[in-house]
Coordinates of C-alpha atoms and ligand atoms in Angstrom, one line a residue:
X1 CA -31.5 -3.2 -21.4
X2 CA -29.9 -0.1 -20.3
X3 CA -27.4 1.7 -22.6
X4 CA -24.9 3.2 -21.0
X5 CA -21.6 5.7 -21.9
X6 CA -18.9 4.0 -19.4
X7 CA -19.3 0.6 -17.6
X8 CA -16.6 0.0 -15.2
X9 CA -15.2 -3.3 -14.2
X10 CA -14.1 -3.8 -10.6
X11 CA -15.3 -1.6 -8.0
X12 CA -11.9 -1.2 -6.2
X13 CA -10.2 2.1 -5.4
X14 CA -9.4 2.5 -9.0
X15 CA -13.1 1.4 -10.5
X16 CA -15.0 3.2 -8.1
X17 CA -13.8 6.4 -8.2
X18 CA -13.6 6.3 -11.9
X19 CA -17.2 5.7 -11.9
X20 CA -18.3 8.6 -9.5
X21 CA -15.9 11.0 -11.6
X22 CA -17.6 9.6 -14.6
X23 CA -21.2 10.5 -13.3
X24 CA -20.1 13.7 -12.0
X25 CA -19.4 14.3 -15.6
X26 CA -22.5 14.1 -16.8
X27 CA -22.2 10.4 -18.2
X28 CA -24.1 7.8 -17.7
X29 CA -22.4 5.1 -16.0
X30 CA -22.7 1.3 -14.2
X31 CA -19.7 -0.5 -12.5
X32 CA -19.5 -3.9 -12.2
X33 CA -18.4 -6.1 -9.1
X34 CA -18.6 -9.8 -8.5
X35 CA -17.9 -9.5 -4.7
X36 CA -20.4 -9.3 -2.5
X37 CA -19.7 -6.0 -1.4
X38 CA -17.9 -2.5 -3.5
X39 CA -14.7 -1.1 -2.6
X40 CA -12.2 -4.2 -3.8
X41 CA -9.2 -5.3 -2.1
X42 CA -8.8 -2.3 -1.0
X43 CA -11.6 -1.8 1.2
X44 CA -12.3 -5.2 2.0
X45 CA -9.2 -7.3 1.9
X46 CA -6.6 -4.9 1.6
X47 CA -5.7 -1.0 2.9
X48 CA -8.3 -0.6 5.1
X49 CA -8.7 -4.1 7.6
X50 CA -4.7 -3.7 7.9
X51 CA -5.0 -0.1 9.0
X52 CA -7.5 -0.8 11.5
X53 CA -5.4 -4.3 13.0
X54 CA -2.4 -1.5 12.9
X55 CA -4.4 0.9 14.6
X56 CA -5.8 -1.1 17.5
X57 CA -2.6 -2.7 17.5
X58 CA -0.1 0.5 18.2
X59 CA -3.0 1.3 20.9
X60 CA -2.1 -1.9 22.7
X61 CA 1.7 -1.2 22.2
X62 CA 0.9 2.1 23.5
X63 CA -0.5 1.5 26.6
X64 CA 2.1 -1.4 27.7
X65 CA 5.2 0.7 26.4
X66 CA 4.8 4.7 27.1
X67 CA 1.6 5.0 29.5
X68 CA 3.2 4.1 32.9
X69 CA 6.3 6.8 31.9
X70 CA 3.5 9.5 31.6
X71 CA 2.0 8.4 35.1
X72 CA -0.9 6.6 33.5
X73 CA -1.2 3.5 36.0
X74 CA -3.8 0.6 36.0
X75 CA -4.2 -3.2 34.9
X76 CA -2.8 -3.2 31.5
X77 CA -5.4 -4.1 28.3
X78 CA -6.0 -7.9 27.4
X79 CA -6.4 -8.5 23.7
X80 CA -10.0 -10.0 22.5
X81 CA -9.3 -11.2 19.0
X82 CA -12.3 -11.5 18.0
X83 CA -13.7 -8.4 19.5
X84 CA -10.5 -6.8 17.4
X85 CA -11.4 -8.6 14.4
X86 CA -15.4 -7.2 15.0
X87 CA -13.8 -4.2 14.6
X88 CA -12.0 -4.5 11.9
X89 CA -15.3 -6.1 10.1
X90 CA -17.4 -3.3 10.9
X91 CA -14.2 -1.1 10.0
X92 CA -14.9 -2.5 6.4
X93 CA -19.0 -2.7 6.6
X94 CA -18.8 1.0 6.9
X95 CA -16.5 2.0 4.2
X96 CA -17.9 -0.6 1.6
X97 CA -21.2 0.5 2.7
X98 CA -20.4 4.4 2.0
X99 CA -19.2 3.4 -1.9
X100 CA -22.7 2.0 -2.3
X101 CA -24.1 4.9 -0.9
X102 CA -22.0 7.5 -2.9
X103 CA -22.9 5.0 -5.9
X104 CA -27.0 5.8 -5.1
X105 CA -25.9 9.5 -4.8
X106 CA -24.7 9.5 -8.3
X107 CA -27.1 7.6 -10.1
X108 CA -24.4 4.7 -11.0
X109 CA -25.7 1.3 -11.8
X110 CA -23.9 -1.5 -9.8
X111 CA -24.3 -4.4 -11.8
X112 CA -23.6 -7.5 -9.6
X113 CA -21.9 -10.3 -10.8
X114 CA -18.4 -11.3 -12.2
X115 CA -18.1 -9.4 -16.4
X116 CA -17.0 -10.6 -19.3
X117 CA -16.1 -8.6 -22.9
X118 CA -17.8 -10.2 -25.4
X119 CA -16.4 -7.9 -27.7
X120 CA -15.8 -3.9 -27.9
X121 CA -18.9 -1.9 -26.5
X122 CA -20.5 -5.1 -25.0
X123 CA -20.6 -5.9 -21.4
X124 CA -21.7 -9.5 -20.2
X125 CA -22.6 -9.5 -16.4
X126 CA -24.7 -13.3 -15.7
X127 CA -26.7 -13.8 -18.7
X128 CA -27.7 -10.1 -19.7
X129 CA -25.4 -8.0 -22.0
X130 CA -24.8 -4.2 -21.6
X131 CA -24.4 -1.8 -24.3
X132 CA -21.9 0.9 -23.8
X133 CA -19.6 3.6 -25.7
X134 CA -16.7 2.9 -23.3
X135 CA -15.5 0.2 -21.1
X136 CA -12.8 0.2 -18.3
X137 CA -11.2 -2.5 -16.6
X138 CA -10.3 -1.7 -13.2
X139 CA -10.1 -5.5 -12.2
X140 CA -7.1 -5.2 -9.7
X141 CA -4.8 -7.8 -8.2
X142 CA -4.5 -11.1 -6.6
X143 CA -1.6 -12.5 -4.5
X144 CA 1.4 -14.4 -6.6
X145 CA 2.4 -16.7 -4.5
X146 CA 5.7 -19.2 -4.4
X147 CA 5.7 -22.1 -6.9
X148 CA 4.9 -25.2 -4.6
X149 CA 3.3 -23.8 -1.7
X150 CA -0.1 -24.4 -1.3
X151 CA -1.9 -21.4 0.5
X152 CA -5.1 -23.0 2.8
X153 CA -5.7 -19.6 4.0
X154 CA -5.4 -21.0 7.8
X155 CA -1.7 -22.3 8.6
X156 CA -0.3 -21.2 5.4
X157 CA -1.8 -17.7 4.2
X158 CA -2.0 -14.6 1.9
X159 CA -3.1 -11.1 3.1
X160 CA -6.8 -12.2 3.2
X161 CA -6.1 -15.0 5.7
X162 CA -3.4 -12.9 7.8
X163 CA -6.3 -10.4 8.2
X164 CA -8.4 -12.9 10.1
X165 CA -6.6 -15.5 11.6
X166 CA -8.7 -17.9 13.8
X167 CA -6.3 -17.6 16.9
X168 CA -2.8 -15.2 17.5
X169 CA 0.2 -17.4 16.0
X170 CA 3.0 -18.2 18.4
X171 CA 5.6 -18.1 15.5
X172 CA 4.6 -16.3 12.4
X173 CA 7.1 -16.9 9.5
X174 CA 6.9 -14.0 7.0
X175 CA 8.2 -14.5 3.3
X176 CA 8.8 -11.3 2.2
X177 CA 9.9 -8.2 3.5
X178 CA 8.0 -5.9 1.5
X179 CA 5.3 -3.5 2.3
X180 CA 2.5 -6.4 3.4
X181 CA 5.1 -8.6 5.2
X182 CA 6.1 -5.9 7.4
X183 CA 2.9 -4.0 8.0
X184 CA 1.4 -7.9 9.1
X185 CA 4.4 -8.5 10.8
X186 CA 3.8 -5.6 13.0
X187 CA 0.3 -6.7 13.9
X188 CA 1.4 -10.2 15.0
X189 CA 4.5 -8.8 16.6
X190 CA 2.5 -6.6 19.2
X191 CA 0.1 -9.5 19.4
X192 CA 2.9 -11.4 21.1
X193 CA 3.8 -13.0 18.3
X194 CA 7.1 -14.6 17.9
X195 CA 7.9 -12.7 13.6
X196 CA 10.5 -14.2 11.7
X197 CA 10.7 -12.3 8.3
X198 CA 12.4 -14.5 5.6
X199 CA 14.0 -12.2 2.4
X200 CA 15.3 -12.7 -0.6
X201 CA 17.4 -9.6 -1.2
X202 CA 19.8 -8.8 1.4
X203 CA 18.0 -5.9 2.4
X204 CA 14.5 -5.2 3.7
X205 CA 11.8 -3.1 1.6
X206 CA 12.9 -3.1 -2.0
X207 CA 13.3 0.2 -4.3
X208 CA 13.2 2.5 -0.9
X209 CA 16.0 4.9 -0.1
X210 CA 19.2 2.5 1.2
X211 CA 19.2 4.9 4.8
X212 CA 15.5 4.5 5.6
X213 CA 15.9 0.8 4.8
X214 CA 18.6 0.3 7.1
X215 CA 17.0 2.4 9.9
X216 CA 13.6 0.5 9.6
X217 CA 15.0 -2.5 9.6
X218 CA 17.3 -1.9 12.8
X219 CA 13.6 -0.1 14.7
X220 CA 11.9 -3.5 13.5
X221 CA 14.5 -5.7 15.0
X222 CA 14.7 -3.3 17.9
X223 CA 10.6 -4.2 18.0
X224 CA 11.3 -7.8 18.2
X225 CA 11.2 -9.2 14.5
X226 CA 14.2 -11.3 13.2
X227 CA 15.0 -10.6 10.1
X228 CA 16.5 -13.8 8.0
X229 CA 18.3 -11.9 4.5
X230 CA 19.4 -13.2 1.6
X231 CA 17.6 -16.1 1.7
X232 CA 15.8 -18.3 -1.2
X233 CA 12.4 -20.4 0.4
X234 CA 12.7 -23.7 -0.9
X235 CA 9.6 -24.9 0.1
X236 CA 7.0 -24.8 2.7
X237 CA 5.4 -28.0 4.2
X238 CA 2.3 -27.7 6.1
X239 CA 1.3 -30.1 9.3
X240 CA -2.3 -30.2 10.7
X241 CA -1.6 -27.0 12.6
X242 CA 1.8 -26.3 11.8
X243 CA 3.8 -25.4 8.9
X244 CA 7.9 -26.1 8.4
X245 CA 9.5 -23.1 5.8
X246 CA 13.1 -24.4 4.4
X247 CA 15.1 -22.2 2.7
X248 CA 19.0 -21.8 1.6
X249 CA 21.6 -19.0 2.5
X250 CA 22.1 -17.5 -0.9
X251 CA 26.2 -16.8 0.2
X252 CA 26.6 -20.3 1.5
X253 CA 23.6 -22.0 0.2
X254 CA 23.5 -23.6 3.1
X255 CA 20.1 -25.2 3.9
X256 CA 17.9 -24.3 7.2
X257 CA 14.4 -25.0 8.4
X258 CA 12.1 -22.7 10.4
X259 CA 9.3 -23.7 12.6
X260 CA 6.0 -22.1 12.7
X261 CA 1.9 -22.3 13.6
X262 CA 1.5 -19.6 10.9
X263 CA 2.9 -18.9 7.4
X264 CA 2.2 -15.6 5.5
X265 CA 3.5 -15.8 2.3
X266 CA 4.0 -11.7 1.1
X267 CA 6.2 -12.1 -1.9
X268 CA 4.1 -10.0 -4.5
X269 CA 0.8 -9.5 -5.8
X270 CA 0.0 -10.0 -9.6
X271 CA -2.7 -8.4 -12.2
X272 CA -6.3 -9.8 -12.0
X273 CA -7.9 -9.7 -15.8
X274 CA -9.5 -13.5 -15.0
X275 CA -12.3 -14.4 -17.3
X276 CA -12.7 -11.2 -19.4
X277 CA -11.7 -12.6 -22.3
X278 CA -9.2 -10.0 -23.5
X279 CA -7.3 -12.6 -25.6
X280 CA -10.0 -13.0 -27.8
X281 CA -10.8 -9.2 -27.9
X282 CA -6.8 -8.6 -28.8
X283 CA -6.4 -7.0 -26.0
X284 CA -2.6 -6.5 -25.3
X285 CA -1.0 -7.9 -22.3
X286 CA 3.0 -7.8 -21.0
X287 CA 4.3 -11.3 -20.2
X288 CA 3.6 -10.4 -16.6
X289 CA 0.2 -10.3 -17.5
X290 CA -0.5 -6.2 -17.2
X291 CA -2.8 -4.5 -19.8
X292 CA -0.8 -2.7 -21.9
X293 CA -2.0 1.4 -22.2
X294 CA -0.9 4.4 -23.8
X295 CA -0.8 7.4 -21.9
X296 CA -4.3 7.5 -21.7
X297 CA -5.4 4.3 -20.4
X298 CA -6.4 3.2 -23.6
X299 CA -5.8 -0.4 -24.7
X300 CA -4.6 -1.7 -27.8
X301 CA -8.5 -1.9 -28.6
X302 CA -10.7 1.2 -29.3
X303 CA -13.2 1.9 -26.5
X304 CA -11.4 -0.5 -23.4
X305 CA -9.1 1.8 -21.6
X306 CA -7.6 -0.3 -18.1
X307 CA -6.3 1.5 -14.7
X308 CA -5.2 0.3 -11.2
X309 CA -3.4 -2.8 -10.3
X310 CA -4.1 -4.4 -13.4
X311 CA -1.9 -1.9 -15.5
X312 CA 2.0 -0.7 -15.3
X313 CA 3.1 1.2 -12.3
X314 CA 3.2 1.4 -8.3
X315 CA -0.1 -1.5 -7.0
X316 CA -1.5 1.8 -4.7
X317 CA -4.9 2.6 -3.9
X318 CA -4.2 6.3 -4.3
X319 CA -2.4 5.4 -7.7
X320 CA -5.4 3.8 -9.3
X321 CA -7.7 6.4 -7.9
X322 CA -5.7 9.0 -9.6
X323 CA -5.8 7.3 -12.6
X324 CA -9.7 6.4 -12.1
X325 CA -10.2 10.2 -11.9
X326 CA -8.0 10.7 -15.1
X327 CA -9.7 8.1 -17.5
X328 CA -13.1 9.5 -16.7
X329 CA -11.7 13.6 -17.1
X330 CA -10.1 11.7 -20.4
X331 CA -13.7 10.2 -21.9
X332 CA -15.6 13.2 -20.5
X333 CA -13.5 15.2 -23.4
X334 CA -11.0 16.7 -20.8
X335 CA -7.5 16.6 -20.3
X336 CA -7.0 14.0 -17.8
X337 CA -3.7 13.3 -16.6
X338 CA -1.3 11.5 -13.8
X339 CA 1.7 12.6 -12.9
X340 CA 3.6 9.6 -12.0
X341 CA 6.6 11.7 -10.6
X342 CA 4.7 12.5 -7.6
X343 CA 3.0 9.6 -6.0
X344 CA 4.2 9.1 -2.6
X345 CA 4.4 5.7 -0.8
X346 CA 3.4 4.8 2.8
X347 CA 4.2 1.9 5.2
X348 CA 1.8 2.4 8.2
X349 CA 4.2 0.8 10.8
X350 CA 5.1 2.6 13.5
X351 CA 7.4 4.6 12.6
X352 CA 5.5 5.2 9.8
X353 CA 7.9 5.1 6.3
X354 CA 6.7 7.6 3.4
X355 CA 9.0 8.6 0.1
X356 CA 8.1 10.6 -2.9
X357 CA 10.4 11.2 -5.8
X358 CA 13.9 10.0 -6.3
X359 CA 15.6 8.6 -4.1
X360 CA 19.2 8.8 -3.2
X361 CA 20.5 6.0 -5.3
X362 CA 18.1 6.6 -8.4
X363 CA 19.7 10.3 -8.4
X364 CA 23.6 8.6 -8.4
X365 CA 22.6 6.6 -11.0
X366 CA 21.2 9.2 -13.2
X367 CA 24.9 11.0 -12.2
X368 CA 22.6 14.2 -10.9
X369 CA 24.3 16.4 -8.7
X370 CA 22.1 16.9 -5.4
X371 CA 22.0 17.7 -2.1
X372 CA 20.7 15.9 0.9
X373 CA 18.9 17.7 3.7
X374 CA 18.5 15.6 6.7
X375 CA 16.7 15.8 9.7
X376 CA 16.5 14.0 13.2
X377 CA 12.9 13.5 15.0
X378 CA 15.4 13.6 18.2
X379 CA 15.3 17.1 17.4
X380 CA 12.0 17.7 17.2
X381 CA 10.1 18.8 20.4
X382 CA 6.8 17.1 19.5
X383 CA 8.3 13.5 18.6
X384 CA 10.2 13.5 21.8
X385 CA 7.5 14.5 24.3
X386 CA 5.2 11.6 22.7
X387 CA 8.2 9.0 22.7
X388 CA 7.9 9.0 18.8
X389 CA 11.9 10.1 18.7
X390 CA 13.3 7.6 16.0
X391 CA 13.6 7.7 12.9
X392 CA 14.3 11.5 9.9
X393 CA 13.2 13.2 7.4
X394 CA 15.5 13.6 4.0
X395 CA 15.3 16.2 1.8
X396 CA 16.4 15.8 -1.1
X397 CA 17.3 18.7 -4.2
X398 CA 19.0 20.0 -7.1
X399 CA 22.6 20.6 -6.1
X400 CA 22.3 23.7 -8.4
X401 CA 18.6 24.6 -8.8
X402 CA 17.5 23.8 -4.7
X403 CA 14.6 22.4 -7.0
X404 CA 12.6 19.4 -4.8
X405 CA 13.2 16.3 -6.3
X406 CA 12.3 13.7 -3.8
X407 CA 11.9 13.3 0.1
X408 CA 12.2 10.0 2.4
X409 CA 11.3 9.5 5.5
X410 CA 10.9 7.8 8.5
X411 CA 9.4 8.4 11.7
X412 CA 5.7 9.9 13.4
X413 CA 3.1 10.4 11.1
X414 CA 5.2 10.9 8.3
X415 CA 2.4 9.7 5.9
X416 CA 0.8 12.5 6.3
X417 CA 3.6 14.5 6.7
X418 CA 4.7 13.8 2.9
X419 CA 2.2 15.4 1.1
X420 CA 3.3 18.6 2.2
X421 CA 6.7 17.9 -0.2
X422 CA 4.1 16.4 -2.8
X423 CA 2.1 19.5 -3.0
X424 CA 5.3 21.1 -3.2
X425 CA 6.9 19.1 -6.0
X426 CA 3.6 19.7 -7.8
X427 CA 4.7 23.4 -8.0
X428 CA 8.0 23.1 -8.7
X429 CA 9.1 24.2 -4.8
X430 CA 12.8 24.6 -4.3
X431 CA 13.8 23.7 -0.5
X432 CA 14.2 27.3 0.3
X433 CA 10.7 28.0 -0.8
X434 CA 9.5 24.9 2.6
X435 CA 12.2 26.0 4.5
X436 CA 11.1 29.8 4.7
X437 CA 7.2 28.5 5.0
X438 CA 5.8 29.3 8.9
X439 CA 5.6 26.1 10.7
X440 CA 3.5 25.8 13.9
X441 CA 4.6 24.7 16.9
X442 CA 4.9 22.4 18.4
X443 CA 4.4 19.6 15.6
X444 CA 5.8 17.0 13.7
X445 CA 6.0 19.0 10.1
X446 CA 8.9 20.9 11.8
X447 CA 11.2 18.0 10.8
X448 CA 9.7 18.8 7.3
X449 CA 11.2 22.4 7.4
X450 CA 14.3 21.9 9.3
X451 CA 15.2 19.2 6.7
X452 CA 14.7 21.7 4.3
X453 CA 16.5 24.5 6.2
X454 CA 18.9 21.9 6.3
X455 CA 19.3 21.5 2.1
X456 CA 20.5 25.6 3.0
X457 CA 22.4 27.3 5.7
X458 CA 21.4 24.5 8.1
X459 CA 18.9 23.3 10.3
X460 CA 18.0 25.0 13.7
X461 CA 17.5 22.0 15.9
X462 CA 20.7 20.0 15.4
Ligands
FAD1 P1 -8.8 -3.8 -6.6 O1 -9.0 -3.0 -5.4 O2 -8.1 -5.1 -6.6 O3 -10.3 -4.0 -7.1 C1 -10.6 -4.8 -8.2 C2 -12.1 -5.3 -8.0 O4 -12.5 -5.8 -9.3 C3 -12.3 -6.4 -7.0 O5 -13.3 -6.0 -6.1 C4 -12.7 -7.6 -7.8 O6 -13.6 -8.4 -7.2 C5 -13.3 -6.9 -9.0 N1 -13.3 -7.8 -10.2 C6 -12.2 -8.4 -10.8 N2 -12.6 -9.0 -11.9 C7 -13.9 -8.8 -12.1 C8 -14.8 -9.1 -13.1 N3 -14.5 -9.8 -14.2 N4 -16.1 -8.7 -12.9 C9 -16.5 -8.0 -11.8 N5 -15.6 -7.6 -10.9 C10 -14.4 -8.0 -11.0 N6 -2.5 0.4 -1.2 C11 -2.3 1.6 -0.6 O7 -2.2 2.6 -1.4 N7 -2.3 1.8 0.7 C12 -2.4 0.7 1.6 O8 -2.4 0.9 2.8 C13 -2.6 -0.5 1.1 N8 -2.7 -1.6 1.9 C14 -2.8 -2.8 1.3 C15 -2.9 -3.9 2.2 C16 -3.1 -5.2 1.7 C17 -3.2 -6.4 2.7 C18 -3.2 -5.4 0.3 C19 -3.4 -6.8 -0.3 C20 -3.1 -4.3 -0.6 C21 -2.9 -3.0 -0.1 N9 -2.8 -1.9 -0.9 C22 -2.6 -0.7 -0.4 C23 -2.9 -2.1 -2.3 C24 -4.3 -1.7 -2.8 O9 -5.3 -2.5 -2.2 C25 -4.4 -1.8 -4.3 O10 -3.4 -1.0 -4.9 C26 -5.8 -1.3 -4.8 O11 -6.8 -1.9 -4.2 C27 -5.9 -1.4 -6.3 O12 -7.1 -0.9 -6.7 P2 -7.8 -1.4 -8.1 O13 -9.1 -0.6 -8.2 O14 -6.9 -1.4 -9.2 O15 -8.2 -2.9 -7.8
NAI2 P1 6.3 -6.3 -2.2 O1 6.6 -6.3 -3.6 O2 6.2 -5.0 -1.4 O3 7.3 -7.2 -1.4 C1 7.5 -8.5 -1.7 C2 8.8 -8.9 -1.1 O4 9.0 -10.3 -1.2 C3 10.1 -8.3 -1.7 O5 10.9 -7.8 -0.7 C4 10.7 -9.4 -2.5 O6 12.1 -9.3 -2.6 C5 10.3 -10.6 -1.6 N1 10.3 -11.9 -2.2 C6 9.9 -12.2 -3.5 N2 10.0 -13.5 -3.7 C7 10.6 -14.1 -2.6 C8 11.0 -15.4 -2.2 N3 10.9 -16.4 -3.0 N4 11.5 -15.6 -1.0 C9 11.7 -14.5 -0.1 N5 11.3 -13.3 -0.4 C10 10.8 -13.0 -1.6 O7 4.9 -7.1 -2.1 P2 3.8 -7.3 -1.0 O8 4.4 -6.9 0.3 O9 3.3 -8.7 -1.2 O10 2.7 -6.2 -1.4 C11 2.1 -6.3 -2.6 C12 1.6 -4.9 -3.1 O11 0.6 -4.4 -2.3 C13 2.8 -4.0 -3.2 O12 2.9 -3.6 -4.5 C14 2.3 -2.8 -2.3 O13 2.5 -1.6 -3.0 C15 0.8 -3.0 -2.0 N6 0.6 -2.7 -0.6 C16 0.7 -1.4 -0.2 C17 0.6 -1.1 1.1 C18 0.8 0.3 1.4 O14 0.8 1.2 0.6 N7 1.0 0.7 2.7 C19 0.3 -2.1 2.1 C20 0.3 -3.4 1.6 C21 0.4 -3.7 0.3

C-alpha cells in the first residue's frame, strides 16, 4: 500500500484544490471521494448546475424582455427542459471531468469510495488502509432542512432536486430567502413559474448591507416573486403531486396556508463530517457540528487539519479553495494564510449582488466613523444602453483615513466587478487611490470609480 504525505477527504472546491497545491509542492498526495464523480457540491450539485440554469435562463428573459426594443424581431424561444437540463449535465461532465484530468496532471491518487479515520495517520477507504503524515478533511456540507418536513426530492426539495426538476412548477413555494432560495427562485421565475418566497426575518438576504437588501428585494418583486416576511413555516404537507406550506405571521401569529406543485426548502446548509469517526479520534466539534481549527486548519488532533464547509466561516467555494491552498502552503513548510477580511460574496441573479468587507451596519455598530460613496448604474452609459440600469455601487471608507473598508453592490456584472475593491483592500487602497485609477469606457467598472470619486469631491455622472 501506498504511503503517502497528505490524503485529502472530499474532492470539493476546498479538497481538490488543496490536493493540486499539495502536489505542486512536491508532496505526495491522494484525495478521497465517494461520489461518483470529483468536484463536490460544488461542481456537481451546487455553484456550477445553478449558474448554468441562471445562465440559460437570463438568455430566455433576455430575448422576451429587451430584444424587440433593439429591433431584434422573430418568433420568440420556447423552453425545452430537458434540452436545458442536458446542458446543465454536460455543464457539470465537463468541469468534474477537468478535476480528474488536472488530478492525472499532478500525479494525485483519487481513491474512490467513502473514508474513514481509523486513527491519526491512517486512512480507511473500502477495506484497504492508507498510511499518511497528514490528513485533511475537506468533507463539505449537506442541506439542514426544517424539523418535520420530509424532503422526497420531487414535490418537496433541496438544491439537488430544484436543479433537475422532472417538469417547470406552476407555483414554487421557496423557504428561505437566502442566497439559494433566491438564485432558484429566479430560475423558476423566468420559467413561468408562479415564486412565492416564504422568510423568517423580515427582511430578505440576511447579514447583507440593509440598502442592497431593500433594493433586491423591490427588483425581485418588480420580476414577479412575492415575497411572504416575517413568517415562521409550521409545516409542510405533501399530496401525490402537490405540496400545502402553513406558516404563522410572526406580528399577528396569525396562521395561513400556501398552495404549491413544488416546495424548495433553502433554509441553510450544515457541516458534512458523516462516518469519519472523529468522535473516537477526539476530534473537536462546535455544537453546530463544525470542526473546530486554530488558525491553521489544524484540529484538536496532531496531523488532521479540516477546511471548507465543514469548518467556521462563510459556506463559499472560493472560501474553501483559499483555505485548500493555505493548508497545503501550511504542510509544505510555508506560510499559508487566509485573510478572512477580504472574501467577497456573490448572488448571480440578475442584477447580480456582490459585497466585500463591512458593511454599513457592522461599521455603526463598531461606532467607526465612515463615509459612504454611492453610485447609480442610471448613470452609467454602459448599464443604460444594455437595459442593465438598476441597481449601485457603495463605497464604503474611513471617514478620516479614505482607507477601503468594504463595498456593496448591486446591479450588471457586479461579481466581477468586486474584485477590483478586493484587490484593492488587499493593498490597503484608500478611495482616492480607485477613484484617480483610468477607467475605460464605456464599461460597467465606471460605477466602481465614480462611487469612489464619490467617497471625495463627488462623482462625475450624477
Ligand atoms: P463540498 O463541495 O461539499 O465537497 C465535499 C466532498 O466531500 C463531496 O463531494 C462529498 O461527496 C465528499 N465526502 C464527504 N464525506 C466523505 C467521505 N467520508 N469520504 C469521501 N468523500 C467524502 N458557493 C460559491 O462560492 N458560489 C456559488 O455560486 C455557490 N453556489 C451554490 C449553489 C448551490 C445550489 C449550493 C448547494 C451551494 C453553492 N455554493 C456556492 C456553496 C459551495 O458549493 C460550497 O461552499 C463548496 O462546495 C464547499 O466546498 P468544500 O470543498 O468544503 O465541500
Ligand atoms: P442562507 O443561509 O443563505 O439562507 C437561508 C435563509 O433561510 C435565511 O434567510 C434564513 O433566515 C431563512 N430561514 C431559516 N429558517 C427558516 C424557516 N424556518 N422559515 C423561513 N425561513 C427560514 O442558506 P441557503 O440559501 O440555503 O444557502 C446555503 C449556503 O450555500 C449559504 O451559506 C451560501 O453561502 C451557499 N451558497 C452560495 C451561493 C453563492 O455564493 N452565490 C449560491 C448558493 C448557495
Amino acid at each position: 500500500m501506498a504511503s503517502y504525505d497528505v490524503i485529502v477527504i472530499g474532492s470539493g472546491p476546498g479538497g481538490y484544490v488543496c490536493a493540486i497545491r499539495c502536489a505542486q509542492l512536491g508532496l505526495k498526495t491522494a484525495c478521497v471521494e465517494g461520489r461518483e464523480t470529483l468536484g463536490g457540491t460544488c461542481l456537481n450539485v451546487g455553484c456550477i448546475p445553478s449558474k448554468a440554469l441562471l445562465h440559460a435562463t437570463h438568455q430566455l428573459h433576455e430575448t422576451h424582455e429587451n430584444f424587440e426594443k433593439m429591433g431584434l424581431m422573430g418568433a420568440k424561444p420556447k423552453v425545452d427542459w430537458e434540452k436545458m437540463l442536458a446542458y446543465k449535465s454536460d455543464v457539470i461532465g465537463q468541469n468534474t471531468k477537468g478535476i480528474e484530468f488536472l488530478f492525472k496532471k499532478n500525479k494525485i491518487d483519487w481513491l474512490k469510495g467513502w473514508g474513514s479515520i481509523p486513527e491519526a495517520g491512517k486512512v480507511k477507504v473500502g477495506d484497504e488502509v492508507h498510511d499518511t503524515k497528514n490528513i485533511v478533511i475537506a468533507t463539505g456540507s449537506e442541506s439542514s432542512t426544517l424539523p418535520g418536513v420530509d424532503i422526497d426530492e420531487k414535490t418537496v426539495v433541496t438544491s439537488t432536486g430544484a436543479l433537475e426538476l422532472g417538469k417547470i412548477p406552476k407555483k414554487l413555494v421557496v423557504i428561505g430567502a437566502g442566497v439559494i432560495g433566491l438564485e432558484m427562485g429566479s430560475v423558476y421565475s423566468r420559467l413561468g413559474a408562479e415564486v412565492t418566497v416564504v422568510e423568517f426575518l423580515d427582511h430578505i438576504t440576511p447579514g447583507m448591507d440593509a440598502e442592497v437588501q431593500k433594493t433586491f428585494q423591490r427588483i425581485l418583486k418588480k420580476q414577479g416573486m412575492t415575497f411572504i416576511l416575517g413568517a415562521a413555516v409550521q409545516g409542510v404537507e405533501a399530496l401525490k403531486t402537490k405540496a400545502k406550506v402553513t406558516y404563522k405571521l410572526r406580528k399577528d401569529d396569525s396562521e395561513h396556508m400556501l398552495d404549491a406543485d413544488t416546495v424548495l426548502v433553502a433554509t441553510g446548509r450544515r457541516p458534512y463530517t458523516h462516518g469519519l469517526g472523529l468522535e473516537a479520534l477526539g476530534v473537536e466539534v462546535t455544537e453546530r457540528g463544525m470542526v473546530k481549527t486554530d488558525a491553521h486548519w489544524k484540529t484538536s488532533v496532531d496531523g488532521i487539519y479540516a477546511i471548507g464547509d465543514c469548518i467556521a466561516g462563510p459556506m463559499l467555494a472560493h472560501k474553501a479553495e483559499d483555505e485548500g491552498m493555505g493548508v497545503a502552503e501550511t504542510l509544505a513548510g510555508q506560510q499559508g494564510h487566509v485573510n478572512y477580511d477580504v472574501i467577497p460574496g456573490v448572488i448571480y441573479t440578475h442584477p447580480e449582488v456582490a459585497s466585500v468587507g463591512k458593511t454599513e451596519e457592522q461599521l455603526k455598530d463598531d461606532g467607526r466613523a465612515y463615509k459612504a460613496g454611492k453610485f447609480m448604474f442610471m448613470g452609467n452609459g454602459r448599464a443604460k444602453a444594455n437595459f442593465a440600469g438598476d441597481g449601485f455601487v457603495k463605497i464604503l471608507a474611513d471617514a478620516e483615513t479614505d482607507r477601503i473598508l468594504g463595498a456593496h453592490m448591486i446591479g450588471p456584472m457586479v461579481g466581477d466587478l468586486i474584485h477590483e475593491v478586493c484587490v484593492a483592500m488587499e493593498f490597503g487602497a484608500a478611495a482616492e487611490d480607485l477613484a484617480r485609477t483610468c477607467h475605460a469606457h464605456p464599461t460597467y467598472s465606471e460605477a466602481v470609480r465614480e462611487a469612489a470619486l464619490a467617497c471625495g469631491d463627488g462623482p462625475i455622472h450624477s
